[in-house]
PDB file of C-alpha atoms in Angstrom:
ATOM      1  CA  UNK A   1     -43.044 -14.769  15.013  1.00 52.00           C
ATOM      2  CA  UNK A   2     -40.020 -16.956  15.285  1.00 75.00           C
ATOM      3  CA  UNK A   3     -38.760 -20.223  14.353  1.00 83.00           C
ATOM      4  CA  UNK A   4     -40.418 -23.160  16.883  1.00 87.00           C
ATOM      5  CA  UNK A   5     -38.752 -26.409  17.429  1.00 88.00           C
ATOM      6  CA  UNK A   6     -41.825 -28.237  15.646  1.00 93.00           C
ATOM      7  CA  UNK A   7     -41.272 -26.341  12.601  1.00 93.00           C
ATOM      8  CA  UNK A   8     -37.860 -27.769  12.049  1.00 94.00           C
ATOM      9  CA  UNK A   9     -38.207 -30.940  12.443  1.00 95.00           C
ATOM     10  CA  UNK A  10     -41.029 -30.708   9.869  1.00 96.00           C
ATOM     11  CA  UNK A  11     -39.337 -29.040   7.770  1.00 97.00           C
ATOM     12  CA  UNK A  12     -35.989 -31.225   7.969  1.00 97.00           C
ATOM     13  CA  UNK A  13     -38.291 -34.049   7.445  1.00 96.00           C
ATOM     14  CA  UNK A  14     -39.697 -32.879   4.192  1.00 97.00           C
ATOM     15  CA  UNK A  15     -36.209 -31.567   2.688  1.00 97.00           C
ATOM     16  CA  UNK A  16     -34.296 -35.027   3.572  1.00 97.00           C
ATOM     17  CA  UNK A  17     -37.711 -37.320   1.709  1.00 97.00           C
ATOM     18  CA  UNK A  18     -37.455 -34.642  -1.056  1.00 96.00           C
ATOM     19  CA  UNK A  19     -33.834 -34.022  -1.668  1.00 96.00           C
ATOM     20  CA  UNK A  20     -32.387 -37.113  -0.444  1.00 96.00           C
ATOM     21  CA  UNK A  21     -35.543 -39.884  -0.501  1.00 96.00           C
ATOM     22  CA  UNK A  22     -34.420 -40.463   3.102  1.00 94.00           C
ATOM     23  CA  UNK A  23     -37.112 -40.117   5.792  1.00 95.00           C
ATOM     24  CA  UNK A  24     -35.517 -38.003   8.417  1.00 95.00           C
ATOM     25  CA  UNK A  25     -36.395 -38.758  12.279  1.00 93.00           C
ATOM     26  CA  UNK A  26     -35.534 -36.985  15.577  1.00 93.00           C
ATOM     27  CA  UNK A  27     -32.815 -38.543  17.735  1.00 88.00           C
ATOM     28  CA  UNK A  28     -30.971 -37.822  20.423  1.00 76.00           C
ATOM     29  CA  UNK A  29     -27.946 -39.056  19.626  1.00 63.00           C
ATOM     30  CA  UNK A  30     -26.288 -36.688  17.750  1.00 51.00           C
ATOM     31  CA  UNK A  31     -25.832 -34.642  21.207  1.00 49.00           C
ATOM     32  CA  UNK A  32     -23.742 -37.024  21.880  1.00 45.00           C
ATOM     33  CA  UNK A  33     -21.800 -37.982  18.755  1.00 55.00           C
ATOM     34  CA  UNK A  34     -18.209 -37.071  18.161  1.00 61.00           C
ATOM     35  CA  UNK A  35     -16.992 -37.616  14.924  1.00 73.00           C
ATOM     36  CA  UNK A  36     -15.903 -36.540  11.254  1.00 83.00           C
ATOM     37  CA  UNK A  37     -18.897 -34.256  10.708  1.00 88.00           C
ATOM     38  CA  UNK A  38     -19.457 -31.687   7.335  1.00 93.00           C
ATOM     39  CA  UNK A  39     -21.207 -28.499   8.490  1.00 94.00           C
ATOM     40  CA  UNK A  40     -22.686 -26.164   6.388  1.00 95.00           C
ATOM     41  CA  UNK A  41     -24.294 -22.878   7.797  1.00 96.00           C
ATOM     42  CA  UNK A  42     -26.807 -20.749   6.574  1.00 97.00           C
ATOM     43  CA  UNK A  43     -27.803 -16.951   7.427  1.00 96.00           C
ATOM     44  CA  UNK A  44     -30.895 -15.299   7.642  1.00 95.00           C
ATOM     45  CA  UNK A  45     -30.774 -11.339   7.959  1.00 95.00           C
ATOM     46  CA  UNK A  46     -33.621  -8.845   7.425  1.00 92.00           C
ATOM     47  CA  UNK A  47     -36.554  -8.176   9.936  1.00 89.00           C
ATOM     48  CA  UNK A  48     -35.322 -12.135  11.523  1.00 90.00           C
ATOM     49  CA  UNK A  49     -32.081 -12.994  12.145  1.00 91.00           C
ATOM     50  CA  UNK A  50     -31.033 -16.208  12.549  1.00 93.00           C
ATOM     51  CA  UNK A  51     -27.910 -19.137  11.954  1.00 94.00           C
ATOM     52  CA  UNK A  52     -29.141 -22.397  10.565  1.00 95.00           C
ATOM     53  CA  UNK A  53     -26.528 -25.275  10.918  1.00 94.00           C
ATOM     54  CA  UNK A  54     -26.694 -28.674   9.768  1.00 94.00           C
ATOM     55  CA  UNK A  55     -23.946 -31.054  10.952  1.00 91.00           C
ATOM     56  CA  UNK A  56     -23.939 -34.304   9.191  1.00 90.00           C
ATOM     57  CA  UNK A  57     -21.862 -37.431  10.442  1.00 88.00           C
ATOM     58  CA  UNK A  58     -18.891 -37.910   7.304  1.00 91.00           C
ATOM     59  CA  UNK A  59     -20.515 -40.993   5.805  1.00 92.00           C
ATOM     60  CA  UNK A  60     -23.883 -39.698   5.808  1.00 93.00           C
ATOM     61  CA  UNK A  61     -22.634 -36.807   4.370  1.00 95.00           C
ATOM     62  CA  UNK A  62     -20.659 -39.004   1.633  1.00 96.00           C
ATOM     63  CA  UNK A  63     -24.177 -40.337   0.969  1.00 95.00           C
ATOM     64  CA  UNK A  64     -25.867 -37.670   0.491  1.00 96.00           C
ATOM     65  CA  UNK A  65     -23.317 -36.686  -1.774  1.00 97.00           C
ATOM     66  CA  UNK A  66     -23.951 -39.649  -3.807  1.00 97.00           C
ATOM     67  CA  UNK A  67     -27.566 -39.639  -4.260  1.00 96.00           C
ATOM     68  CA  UNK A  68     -27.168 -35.933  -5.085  1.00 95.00           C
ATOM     69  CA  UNK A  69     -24.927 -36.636  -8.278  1.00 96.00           C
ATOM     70  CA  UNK A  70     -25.829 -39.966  -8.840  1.00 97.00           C
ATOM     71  CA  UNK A  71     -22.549 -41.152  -8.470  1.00 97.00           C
ATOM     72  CA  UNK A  72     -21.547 -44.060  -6.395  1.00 97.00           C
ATOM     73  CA  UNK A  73     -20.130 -43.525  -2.903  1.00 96.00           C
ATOM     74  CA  UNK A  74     -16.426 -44.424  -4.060  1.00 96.00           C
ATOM     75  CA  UNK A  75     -16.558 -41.971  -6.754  1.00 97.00           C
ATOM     76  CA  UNK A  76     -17.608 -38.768  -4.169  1.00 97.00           C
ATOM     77  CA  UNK A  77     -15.019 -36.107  -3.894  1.00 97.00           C
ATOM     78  CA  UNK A  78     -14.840 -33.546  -0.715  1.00 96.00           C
ATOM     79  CA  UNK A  79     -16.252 -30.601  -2.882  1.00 97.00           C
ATOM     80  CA  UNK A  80     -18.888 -33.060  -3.903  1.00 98.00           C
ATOM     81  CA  UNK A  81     -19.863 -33.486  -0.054  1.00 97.00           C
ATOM     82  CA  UNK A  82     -19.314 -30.117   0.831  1.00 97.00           C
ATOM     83  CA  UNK A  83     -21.402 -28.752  -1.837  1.00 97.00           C
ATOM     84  CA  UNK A  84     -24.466 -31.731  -0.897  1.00 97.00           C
ATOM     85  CA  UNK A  85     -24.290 -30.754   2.406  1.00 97.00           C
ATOM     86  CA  UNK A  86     -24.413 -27.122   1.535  1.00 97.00           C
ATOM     87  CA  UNK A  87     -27.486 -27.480  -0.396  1.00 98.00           C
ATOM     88  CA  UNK A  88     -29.119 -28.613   2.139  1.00 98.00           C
ATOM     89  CA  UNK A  89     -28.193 -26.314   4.769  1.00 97.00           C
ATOM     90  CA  UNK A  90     -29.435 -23.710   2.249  1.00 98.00           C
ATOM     91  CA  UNK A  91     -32.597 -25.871   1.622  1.00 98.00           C
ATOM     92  CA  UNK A  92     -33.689 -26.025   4.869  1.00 97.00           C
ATOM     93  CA  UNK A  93     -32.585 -22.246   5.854  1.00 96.00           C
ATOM     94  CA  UNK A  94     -34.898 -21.591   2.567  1.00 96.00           C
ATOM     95  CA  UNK A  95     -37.847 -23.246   3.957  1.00 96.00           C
ATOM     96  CA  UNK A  96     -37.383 -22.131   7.587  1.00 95.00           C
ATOM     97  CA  UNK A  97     -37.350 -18.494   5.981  1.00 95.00           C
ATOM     98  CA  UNK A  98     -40.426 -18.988   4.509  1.00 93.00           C
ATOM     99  CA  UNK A  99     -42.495 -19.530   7.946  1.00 92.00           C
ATOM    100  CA  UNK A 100     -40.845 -15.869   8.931  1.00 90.00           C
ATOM    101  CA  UNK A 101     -42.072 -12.636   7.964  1.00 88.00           C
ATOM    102  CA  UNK A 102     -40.776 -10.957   4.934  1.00 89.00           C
ATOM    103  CA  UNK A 103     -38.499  -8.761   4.715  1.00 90.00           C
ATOM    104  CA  UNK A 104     -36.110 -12.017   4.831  1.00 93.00           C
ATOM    105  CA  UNK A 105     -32.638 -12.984   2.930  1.00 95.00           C
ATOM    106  CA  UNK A 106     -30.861 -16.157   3.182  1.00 96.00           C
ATOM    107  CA  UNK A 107     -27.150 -15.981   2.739  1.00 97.00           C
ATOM    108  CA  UNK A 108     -25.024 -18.679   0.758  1.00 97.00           C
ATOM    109  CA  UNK A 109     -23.718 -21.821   2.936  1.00 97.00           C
ATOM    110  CA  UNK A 110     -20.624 -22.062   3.910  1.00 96.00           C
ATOM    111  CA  UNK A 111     -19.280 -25.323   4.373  1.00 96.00           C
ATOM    112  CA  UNK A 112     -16.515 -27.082   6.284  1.00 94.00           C
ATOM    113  CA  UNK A 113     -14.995 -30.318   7.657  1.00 91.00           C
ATOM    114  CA  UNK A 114     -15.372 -30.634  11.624  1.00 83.00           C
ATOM    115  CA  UNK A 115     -14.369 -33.093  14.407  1.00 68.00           C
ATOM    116  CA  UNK A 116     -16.023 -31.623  17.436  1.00 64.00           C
ATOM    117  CA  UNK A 117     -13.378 -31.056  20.495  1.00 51.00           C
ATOM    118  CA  UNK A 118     -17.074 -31.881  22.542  1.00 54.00           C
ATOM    119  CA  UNK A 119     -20.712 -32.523  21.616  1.00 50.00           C
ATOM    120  CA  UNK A 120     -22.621 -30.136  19.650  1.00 53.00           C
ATOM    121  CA  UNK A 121     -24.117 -27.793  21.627  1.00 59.00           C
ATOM    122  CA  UNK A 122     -27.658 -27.417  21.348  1.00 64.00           C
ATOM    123  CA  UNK A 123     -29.833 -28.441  18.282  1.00 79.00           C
ATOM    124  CA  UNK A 124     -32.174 -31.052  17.661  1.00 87.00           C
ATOM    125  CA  UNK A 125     -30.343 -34.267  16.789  1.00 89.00           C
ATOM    126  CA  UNK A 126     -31.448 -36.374  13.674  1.00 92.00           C
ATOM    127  CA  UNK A 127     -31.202 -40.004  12.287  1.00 92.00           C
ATOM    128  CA  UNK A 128     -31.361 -40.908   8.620  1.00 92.00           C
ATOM    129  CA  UNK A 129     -30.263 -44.330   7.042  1.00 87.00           C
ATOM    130  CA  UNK A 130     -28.699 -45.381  10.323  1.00 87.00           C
ATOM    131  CA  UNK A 131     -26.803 -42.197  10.743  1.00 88.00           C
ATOM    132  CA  UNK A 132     -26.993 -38.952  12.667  1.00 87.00           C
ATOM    133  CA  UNK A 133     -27.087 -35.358  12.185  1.00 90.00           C
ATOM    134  CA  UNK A 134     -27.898 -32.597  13.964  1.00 90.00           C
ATOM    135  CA  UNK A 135     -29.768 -29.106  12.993  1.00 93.00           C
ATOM    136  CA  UNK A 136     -29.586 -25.942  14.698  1.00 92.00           C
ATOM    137  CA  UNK A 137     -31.386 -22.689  14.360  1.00 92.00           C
ATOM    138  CA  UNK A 138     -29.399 -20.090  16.345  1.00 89.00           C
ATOM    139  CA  UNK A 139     -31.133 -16.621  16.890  1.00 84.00           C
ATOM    140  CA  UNK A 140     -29.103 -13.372  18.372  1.00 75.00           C
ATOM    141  CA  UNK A 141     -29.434 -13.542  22.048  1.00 64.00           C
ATOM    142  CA  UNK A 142     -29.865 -17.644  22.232  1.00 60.00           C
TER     143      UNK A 142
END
């Protein structure tokens, strides 16, 4: 059993409304967006194996940040964004892990700043609150 396109963007879907109060829609444009972005990446190792990735654009990401520590925008620090963006990386590695077999752990995000040198490969491209982000679920061998 693996991890099937469908699944993520239902899952992405349900973290952004919960977490975030933002409905989350696929796009394509994030395959072709190159800008500030904050990654985080989450692992899962055990019986599956796989890299989840979220890439937000910068001022989504600042958002995000926001609404997580109900702060306003101006007041959002880069650890504040890093760490949003971070959680949900590791919520949606969480619930991606639970569709999987057991046997399953998920490893703490890591986070950083990125400005692509080219377009994201591969991933399913997302649009929340007028801004794009991208998700990808990268297995050994893909």
């Amino acid at each position: 059993m693996g991890i099937e396109w469908d699944d993520v963007v239902q899952v992405v879907g349900d973290v952004w409304q919960t977490a975030l109060g933002l409905p989350a829609v696929p796009d394509d444009a994030p395959a072709h967006a190159a800008g500030p972005r904050v990654v985080g990446t989450v692992s899962i190792r055990g019986s599956c194996q796989a890299d989840v990735t979220l890439g937000c654009d910068a001022a989504l990401a600042r958002r995000a940040a926001a609404t997580f520590f109900a702060v306003p925008e101006a007041s959002v620090t880069r650890e504040m964004v890093h760490d949003a963006v971070g959680e949900l990386a590791n919520m949606t590695g969480g619930q991606l892990k639970a569709l999987l077999p057991e046997g399953c752990t998920l490893t703490p995000p890591v986070t950083r700043d990125d400005l692509p040198a080219e377009p994201p490969a591969g991933g399913l491209g997302f649009r929340a609150a007028d801004q794009t982000f991208s998700v990808e679920v990268r297995t050994p061998g893909s």
